[in-house]
CSV table of C-alpha atoms in Angstrom, one decimal:
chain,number,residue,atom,x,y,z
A,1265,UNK,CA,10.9,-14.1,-11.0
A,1266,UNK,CA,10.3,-11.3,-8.4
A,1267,UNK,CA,12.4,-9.2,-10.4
A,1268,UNK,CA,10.9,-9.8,-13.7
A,1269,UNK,CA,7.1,-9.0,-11.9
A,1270,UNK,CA,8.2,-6.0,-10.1
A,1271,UNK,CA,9.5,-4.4,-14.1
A,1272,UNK,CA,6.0,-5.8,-15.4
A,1273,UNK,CA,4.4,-3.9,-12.5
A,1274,UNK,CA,6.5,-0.8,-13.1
A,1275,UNK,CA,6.0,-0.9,-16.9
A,1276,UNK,CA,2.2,-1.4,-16.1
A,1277,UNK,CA,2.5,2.0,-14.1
A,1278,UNK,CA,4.6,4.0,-16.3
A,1279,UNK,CA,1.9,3.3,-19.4
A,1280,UNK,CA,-0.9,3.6,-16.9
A,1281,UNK,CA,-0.2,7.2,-15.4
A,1282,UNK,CA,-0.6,9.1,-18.3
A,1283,UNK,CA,-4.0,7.6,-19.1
A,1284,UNK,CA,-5.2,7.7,-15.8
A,1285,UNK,CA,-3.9,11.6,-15.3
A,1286,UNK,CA,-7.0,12.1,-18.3
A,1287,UNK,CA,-9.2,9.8,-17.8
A,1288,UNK,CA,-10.0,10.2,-14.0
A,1289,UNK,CA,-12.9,7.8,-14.7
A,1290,UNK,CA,-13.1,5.9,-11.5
A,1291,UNK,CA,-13.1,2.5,-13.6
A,1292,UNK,CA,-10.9,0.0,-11.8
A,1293,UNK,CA,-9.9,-3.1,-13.2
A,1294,UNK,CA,-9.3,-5.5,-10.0
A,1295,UNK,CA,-7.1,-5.4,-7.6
A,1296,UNK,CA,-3.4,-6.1,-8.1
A,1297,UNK,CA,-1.0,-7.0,-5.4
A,1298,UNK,CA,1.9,-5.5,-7.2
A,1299,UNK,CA,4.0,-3.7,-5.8
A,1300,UNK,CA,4.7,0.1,-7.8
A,1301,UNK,CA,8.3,0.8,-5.9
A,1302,UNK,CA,11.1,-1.5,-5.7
A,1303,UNK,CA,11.6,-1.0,-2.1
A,1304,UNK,CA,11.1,-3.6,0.2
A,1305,UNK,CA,8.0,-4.7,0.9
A,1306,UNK,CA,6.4,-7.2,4.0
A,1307,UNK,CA,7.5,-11.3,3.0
A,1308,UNK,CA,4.4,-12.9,1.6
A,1309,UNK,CA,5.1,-15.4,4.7
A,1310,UNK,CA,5.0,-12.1,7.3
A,1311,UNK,CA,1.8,-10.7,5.7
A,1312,UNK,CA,-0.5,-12.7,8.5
A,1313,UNK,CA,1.3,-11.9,10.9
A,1314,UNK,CA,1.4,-8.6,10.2
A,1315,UNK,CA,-2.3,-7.9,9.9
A,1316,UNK,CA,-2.7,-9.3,13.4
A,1317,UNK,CA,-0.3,-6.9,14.4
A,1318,UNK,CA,-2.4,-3.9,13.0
A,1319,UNK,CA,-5.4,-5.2,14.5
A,1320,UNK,CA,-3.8,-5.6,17.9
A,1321,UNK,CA,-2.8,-1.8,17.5
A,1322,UNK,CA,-6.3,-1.0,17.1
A,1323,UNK,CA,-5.2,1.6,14.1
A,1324,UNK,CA,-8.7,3.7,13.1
A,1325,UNK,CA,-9.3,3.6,9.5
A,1326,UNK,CA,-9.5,6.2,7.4
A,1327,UNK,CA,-12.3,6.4,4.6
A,1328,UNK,CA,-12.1,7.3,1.0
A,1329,UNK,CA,-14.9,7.6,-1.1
A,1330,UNK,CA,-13.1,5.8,-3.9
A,1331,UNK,CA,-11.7,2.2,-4.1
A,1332,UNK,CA,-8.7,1.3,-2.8
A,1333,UNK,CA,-6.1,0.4,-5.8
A,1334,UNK,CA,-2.3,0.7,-5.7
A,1335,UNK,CA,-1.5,4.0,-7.2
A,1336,UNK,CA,-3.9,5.7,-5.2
A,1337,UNK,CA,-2.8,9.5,-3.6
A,1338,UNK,CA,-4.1,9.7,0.0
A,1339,UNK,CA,-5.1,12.9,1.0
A,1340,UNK,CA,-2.7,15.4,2.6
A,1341,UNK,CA,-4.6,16.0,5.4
A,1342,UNK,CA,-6.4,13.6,8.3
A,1343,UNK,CA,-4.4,9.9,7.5
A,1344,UNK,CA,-2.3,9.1,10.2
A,1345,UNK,CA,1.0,6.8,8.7
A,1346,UNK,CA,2.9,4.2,10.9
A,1347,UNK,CA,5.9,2.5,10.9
A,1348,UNK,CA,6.2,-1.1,10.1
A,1349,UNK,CA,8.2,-2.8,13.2
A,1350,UNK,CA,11.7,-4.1,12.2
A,1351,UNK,CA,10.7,-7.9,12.9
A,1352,UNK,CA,8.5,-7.5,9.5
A,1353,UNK,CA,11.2,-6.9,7.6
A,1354,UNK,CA,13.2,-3.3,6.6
A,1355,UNK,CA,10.6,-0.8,4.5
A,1356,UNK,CA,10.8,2.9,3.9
A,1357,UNK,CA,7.1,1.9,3.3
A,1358,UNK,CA,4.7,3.3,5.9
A,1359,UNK,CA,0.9,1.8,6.8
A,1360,UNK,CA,-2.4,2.6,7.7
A,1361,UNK,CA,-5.9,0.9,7.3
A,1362,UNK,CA,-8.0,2.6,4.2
A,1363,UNK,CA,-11.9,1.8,4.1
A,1364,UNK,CA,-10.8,-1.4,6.2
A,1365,UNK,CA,-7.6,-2.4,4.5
A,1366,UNK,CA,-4.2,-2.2,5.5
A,1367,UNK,CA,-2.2,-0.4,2.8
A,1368,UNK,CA,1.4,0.4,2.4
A,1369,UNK,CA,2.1,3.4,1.7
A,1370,UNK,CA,4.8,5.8,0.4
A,1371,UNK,CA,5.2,8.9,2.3
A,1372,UNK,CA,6.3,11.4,1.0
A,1373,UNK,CA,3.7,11.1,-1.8
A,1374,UNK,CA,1.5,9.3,0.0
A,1375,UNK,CA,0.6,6.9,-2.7
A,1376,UNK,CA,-0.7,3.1,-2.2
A,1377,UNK,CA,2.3,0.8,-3.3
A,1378,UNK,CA,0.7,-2.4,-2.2
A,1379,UNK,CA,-2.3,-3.4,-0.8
A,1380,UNK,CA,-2.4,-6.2,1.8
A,1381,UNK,CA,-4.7,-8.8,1.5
């Protein structure tokens, strides 16, 4: 089942690049907790957990004038990324809190794979 949802959500991103590369509308339609990647993401069971944990670290947000969706390209400049501990499961994922929510995030492009409710 996870497998057949993570190749829906990788389909749904392959068709959806090209159109939003030319549209660059700002239309968003909800909010999708798909995951874009393959890579190993925080258990659904870890996730509260987890968000104590960020709030406990006191991580400042950073703001975007846009909404925050899964596909989203961060800014090069002024986001600070952190590591996910080890007891939350093994990730090449980073995170950091985006107009108030936690994000995952994949570095080296520093796009949104999952958004963490």
């Amino acid at each position: 089942m996870r497998n057949r949802i993570l190749a829906l959500a990788a389909l749904a991103a392959a068709i959806g690049s090209p159109l939003a590369a030319q549209a660059q509308s700002g239309v968003t339609v909800g909010r999708a907790p798909a995951v874009v990647d393959s890579a190993p993401t925080i258990a659904v069971e870890q996730r509260p957990a987890f968000r104590e944990y960020v709030v406990e670290q006191r991580v400042p947000p950073f703001r975007i004038p846009d909404r925050v969706v899964v596909g989203t390209t961060l800014p090069e400049s002024g986001v600070t990324y952190y590591d996910v501990p080890q007891r939350f499961g093994a990730t090449t994922y980073r995170y950091t809190v985006v107009n108030g929510e936690t994000v995952l995030v994949e570095p080296r492009l520093r796009r949104i794979v999952e958004v963490l409710d």
